[in-house]
PDB file of C-alpha atoms and ligand atoms in Angstrom:
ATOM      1  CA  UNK A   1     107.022  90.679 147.459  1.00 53.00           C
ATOM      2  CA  UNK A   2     109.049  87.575 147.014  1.00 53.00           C
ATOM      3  CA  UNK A   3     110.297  86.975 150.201  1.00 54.00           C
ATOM      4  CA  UNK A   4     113.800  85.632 148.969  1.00 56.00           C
ATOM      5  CA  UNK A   5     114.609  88.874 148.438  1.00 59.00           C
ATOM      6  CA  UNK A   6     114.471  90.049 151.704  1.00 68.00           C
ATOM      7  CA  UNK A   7     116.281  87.182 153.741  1.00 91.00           C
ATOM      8  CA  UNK A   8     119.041  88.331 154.845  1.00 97.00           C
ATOM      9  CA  UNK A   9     120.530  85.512 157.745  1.00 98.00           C
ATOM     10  CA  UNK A  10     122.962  87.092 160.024  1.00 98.00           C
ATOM     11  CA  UNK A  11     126.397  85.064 159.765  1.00 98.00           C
ATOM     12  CA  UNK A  12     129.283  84.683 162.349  1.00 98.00           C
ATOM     13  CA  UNK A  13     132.794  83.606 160.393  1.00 98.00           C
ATOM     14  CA  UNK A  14     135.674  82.372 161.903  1.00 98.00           C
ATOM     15  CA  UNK A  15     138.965  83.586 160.451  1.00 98.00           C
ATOM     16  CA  UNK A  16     142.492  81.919 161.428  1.00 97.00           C
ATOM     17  CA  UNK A  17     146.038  82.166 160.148  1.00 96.00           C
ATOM     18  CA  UNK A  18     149.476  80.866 161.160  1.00 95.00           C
ATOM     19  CA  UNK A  19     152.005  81.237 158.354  1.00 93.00           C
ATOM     20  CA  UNK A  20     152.605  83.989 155.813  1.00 91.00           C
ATOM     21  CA  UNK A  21     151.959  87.643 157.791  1.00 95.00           C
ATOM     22  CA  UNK A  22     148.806  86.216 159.666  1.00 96.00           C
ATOM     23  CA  UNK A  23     147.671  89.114 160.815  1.00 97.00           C
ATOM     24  CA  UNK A  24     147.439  90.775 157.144  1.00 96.00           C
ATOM     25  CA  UNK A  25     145.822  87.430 156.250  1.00 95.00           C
ATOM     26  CA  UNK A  26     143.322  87.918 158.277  1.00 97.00           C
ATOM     27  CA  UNK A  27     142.738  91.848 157.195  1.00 97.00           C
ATOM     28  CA  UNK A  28     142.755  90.543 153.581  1.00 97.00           C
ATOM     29  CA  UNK A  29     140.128  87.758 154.000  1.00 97.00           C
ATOM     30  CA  UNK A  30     137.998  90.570 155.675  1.00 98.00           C
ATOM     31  CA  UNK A  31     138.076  92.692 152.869  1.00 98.00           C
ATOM     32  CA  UNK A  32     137.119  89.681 150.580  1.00 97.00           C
ATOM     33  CA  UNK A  33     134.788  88.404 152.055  1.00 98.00           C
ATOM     34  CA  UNK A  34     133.022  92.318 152.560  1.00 97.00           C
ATOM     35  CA  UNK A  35     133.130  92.503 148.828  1.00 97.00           C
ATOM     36  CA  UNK A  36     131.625  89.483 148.014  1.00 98.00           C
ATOM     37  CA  UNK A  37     128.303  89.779 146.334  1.00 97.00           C
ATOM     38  CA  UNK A  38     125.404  89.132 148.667  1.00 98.00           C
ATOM     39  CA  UNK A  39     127.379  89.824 151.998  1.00 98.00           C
ATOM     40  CA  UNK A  40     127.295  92.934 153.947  1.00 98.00           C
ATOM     41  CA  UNK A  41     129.862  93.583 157.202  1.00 98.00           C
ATOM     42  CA  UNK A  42     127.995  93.916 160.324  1.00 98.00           C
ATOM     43  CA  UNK A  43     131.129  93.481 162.481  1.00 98.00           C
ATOM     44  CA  UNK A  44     134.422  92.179 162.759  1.00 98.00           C
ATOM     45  CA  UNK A  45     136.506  91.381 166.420  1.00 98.00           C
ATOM     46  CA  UNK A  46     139.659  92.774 167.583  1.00 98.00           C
ATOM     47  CA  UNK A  47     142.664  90.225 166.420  1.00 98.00           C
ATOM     48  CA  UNK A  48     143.595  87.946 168.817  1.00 98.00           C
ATOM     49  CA  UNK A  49     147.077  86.253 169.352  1.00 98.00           C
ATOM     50  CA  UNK A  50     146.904  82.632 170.272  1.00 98.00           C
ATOM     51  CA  UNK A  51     148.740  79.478 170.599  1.00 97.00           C
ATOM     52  CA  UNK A  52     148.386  76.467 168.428  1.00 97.00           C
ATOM     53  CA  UNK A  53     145.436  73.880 169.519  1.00 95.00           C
ATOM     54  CA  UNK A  54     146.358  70.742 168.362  1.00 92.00           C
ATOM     55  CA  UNK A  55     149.899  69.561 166.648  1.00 92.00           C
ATOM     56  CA  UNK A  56     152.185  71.876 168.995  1.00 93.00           C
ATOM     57  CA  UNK A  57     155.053  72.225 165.671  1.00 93.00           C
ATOM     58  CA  UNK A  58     153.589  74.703 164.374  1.00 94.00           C
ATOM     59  CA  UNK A  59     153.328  78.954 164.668  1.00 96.00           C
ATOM     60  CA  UNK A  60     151.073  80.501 166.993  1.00 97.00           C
ATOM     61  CA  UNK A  61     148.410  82.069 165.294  1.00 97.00           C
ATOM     62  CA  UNK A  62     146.185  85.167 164.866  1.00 98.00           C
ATOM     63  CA  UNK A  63     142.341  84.803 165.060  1.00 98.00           C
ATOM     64  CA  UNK A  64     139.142  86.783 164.439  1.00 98.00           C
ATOM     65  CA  UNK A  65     135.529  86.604 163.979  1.00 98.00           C
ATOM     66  CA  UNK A  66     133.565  88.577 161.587  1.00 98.00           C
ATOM     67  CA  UNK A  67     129.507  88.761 161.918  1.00 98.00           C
ATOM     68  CA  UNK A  68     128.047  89.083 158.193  1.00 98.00           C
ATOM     69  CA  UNK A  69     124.515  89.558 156.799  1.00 98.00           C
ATOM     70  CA  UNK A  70     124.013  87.440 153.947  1.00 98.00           C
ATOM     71  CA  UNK A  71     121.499  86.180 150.957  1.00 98.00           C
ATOM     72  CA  UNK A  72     123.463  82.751 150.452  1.00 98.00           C
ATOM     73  CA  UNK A  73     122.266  79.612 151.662  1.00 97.00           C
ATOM     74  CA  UNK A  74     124.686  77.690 153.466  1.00 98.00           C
ATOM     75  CA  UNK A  75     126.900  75.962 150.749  1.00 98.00           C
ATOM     76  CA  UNK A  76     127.129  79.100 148.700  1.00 98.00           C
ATOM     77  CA  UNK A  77     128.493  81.034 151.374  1.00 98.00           C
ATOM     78  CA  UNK A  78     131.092  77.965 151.931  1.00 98.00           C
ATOM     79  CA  UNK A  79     132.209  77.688 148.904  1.00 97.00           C
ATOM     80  CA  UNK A  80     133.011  82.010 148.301  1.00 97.00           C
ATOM     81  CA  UNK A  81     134.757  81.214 151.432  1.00 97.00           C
ATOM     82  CA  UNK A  82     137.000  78.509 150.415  1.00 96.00           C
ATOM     83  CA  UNK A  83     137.454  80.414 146.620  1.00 96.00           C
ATOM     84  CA  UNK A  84     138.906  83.511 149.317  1.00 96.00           C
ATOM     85  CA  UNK A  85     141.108  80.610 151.557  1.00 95.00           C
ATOM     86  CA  UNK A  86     142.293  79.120 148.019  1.00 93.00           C
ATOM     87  CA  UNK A  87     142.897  82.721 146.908  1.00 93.00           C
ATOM     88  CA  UNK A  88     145.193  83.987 149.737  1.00 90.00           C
ATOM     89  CA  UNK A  89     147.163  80.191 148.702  1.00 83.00           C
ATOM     90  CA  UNK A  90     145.970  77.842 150.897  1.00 73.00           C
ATOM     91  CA  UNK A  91     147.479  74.383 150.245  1.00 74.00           C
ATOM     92  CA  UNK A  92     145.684  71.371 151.803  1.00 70.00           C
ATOM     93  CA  UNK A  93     148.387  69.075 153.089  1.00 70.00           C
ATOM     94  CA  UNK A  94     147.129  65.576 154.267  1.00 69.00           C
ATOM     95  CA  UNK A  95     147.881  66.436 157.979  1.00 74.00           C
ATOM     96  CA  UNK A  96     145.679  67.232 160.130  1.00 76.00           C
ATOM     97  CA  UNK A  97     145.201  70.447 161.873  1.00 82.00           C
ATOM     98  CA  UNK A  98     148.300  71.547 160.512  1.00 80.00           C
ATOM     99  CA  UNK A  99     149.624  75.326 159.917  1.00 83.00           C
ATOM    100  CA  UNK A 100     147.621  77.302 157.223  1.00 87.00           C
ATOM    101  CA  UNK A 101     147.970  80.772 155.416  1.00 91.00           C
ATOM    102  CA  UNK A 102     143.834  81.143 155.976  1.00 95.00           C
ATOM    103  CA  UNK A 103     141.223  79.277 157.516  1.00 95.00           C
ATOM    104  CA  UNK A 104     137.518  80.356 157.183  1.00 97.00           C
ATOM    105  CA  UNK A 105     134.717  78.847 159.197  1.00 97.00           C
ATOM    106  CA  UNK A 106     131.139  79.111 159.508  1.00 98.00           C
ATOM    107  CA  UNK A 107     130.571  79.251 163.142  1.00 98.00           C
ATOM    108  CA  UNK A 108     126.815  80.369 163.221  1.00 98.00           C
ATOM    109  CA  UNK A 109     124.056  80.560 160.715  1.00 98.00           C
ATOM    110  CA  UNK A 110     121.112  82.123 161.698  1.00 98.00           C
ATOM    111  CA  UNK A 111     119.323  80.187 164.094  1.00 97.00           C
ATOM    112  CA  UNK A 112     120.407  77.128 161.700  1.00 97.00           C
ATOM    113  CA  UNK A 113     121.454  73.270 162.596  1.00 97.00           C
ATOM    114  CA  UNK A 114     123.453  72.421 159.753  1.00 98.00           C
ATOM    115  CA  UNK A 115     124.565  68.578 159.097  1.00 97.00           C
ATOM    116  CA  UNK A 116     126.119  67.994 155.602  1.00 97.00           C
ATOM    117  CA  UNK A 117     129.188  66.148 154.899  1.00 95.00           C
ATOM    118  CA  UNK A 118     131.177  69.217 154.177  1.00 94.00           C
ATOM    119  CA  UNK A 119     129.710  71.525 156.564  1.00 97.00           C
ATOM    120  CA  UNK A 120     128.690  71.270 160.402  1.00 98.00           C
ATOM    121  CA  UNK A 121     126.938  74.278 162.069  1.00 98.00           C
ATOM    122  CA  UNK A 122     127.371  75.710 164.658  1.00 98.00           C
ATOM    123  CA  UNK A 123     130.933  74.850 164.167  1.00 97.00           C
ATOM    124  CA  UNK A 124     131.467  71.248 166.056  1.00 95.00           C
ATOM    125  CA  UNK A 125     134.592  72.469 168.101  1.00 93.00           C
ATOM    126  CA  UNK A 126     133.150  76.107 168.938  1.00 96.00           C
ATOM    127  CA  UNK A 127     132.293  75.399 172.473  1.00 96.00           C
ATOM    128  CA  UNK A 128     135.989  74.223 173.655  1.00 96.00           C
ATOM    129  CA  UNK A 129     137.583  76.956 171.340  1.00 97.00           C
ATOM    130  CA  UNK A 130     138.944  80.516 173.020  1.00 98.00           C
ATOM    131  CA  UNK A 131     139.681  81.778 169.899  1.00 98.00           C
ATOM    132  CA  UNK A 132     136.375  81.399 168.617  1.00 98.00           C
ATOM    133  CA  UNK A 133     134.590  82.128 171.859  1.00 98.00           C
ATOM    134  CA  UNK A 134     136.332  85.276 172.704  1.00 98.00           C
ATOM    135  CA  UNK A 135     136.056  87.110 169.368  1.00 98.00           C
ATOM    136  CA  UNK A 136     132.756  86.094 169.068  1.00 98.00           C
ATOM    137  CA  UNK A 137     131.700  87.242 173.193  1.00 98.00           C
ATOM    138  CA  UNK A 138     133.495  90.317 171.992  1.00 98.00           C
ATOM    139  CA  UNK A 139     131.015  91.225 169.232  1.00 98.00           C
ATOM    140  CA  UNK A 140     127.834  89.527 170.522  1.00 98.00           C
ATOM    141  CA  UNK A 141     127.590  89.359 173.900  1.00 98.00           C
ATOM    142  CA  UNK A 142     124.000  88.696 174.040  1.00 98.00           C
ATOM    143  CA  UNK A 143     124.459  85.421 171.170  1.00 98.00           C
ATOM    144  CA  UNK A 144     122.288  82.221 172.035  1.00 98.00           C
ATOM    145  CA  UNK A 145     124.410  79.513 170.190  1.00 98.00           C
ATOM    146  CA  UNK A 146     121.550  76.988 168.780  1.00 97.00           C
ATOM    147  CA  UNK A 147     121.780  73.761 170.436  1.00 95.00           C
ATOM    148  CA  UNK A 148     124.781  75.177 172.681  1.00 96.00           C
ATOM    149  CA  UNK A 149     123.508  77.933 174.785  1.00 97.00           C
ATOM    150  CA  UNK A 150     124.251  81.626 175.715  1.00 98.00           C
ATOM    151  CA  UNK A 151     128.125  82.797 174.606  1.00 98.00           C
ATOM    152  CA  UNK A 152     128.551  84.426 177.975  1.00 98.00           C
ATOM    153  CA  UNK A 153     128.303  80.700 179.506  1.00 98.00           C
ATOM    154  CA  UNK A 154     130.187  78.968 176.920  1.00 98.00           C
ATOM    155  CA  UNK A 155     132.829  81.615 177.507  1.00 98.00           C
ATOM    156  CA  UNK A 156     132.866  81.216 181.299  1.00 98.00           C
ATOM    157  CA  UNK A 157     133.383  77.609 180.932  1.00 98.00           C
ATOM    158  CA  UNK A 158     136.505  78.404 178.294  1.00 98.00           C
ATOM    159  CA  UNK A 159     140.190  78.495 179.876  1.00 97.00           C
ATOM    160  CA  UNK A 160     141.729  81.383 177.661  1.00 96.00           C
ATOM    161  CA  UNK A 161     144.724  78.836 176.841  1.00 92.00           C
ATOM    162  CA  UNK A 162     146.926  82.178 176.162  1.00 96.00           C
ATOM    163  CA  UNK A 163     144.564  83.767 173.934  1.00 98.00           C
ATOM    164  CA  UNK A 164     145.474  87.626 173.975  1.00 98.00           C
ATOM    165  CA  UNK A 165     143.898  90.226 172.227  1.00 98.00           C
ATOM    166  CA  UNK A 166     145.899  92.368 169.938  1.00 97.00           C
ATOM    167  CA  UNK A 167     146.049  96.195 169.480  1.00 81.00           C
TER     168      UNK A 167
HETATM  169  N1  ROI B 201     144.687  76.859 166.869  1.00 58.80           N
HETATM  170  C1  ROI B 201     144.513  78.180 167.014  1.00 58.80           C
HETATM  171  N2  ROI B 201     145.029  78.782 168.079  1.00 58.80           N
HETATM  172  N3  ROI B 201     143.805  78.920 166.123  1.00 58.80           N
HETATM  173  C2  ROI B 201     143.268  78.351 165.019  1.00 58.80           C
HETATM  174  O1  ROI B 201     142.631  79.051 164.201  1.00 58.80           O
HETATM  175  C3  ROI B 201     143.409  76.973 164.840  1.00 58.80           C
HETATM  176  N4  ROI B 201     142.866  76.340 163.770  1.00 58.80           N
HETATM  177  C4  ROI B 201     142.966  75.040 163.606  1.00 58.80           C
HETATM  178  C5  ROI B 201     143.703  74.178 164.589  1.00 58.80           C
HETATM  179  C6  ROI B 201     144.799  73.441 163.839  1.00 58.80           C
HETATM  180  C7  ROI B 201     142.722  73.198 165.194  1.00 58.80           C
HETATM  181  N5  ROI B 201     144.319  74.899 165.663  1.00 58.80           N
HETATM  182  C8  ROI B 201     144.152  76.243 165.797  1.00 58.80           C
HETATM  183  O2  ROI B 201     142.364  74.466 162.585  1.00 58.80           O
END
C-alpha cells in the first residue's frame, strides 16, 4: 500500500480573535477548518478569555486550540488556513501584533521542526504564551513539545497573565 495514503500527522492549531464577535470567530474557523478536505477534528479546547500580549490599544481577546489529524504537508495546511483567516475578513494592516478578526497558527506538527520563511514550528512564541499553553495542557496533557519539552512544564513555568477560561 502506498504509504501516503495512510499518513495522517496529528496537528495542534492555534485560533485567536479580538474584533468582530470573537468568540463566534473562533466557532466559525472551527467549523472550517473541520470541513476542510484532508482534516479530521480530534479535539478542540474550551474558549478562553484573555488580555492583549503585546500593543495594550487593543480588545482583549478570545483563544482556543484545536488538535487535527491531517494528510497535508506543512504549507498546504498553512495556506487552507490563511484562505479560512482571509475568509472570516482578515485585513493585514502594517502594524504589528495588532487586533485581528482571526488568527490561525500552527503550533505543533507531528513530531516536526519546521524552518521556512513563512512558517516556524513549533510556533516560536508558544513557550511564553498562556493562551496557547493552557488550551493546549487542556487537551493534551501528556504533549512532548519537540525541541521544547513536556506541556505540563512549559505550563508550570507560564504566569496565566489573566487568561480565564470561558463557559
Ligand atoms: N494576545 C492574546 N491574548 N491572544 C492572541 O491570540 C494574541 N495574538 C497575537 C498578539 C498580538 C501577539 N497578541 C495576542 O498575535
Amino acid at each position: 500500500m502506498n504509504n501516503s495514503e495512510t499518513d495522517w500527522i496529528t496537528v495542534y492549531i492555534g485560533l485567536g480573535s479580538n474584533l468582530a464577535n470573537p468568540s463566534e470567530q473562533i466557532k466559525s474557523a472551527r467549523t472550517a477548518i473541520t470541513h476542510t478536505l484532508g482534516v479530521r477534528e480530534l479535539a478542540f479546547s474550551s474558549l478562553y478569555h484573555s488580555p492583549p500580549m503585546g500593543p495594550q490599544d487593543q480588545p482583549d481577546y478570545v483563544n482556543a486550540v484545536i488538535c487535527v489529524a491531517t494528510e497535508l504537508p506543512p504549507m498546504d495546511l498553512l495556506r487552507c488556513l490563511q484562505g479560512i483567516e482571509n475568509d472570516q475578513g482578515r485585513v493585514r494592516k502594517d502594524q504589528r501584533w495588532g487586533a485581528r478578526t482571526l488568527d490561525l497558527d500552527v503550533l505543533i506538527y507531528g513530531d516536526r521542526i519546521i524552518d521556512l520563511p513563512d512558517l516556524i514550528v513549533p510556533h516560536t512564541g508558544l513557550a511564553e504564551r498562556a493562551f496557547v499553553l493552557y488550551p493546549l495542557y487542556e487537551i493534551a496533557p501528556q504533549l512532548l513539545v519537540p525541541g521544547k519539552g513536556h506541556i505540563a512544564d512549559l505550563t508550570a513555568k507560564c504566569p496565566m497573565n489573566g487568561l480565564r477560561r470561558l463557559d
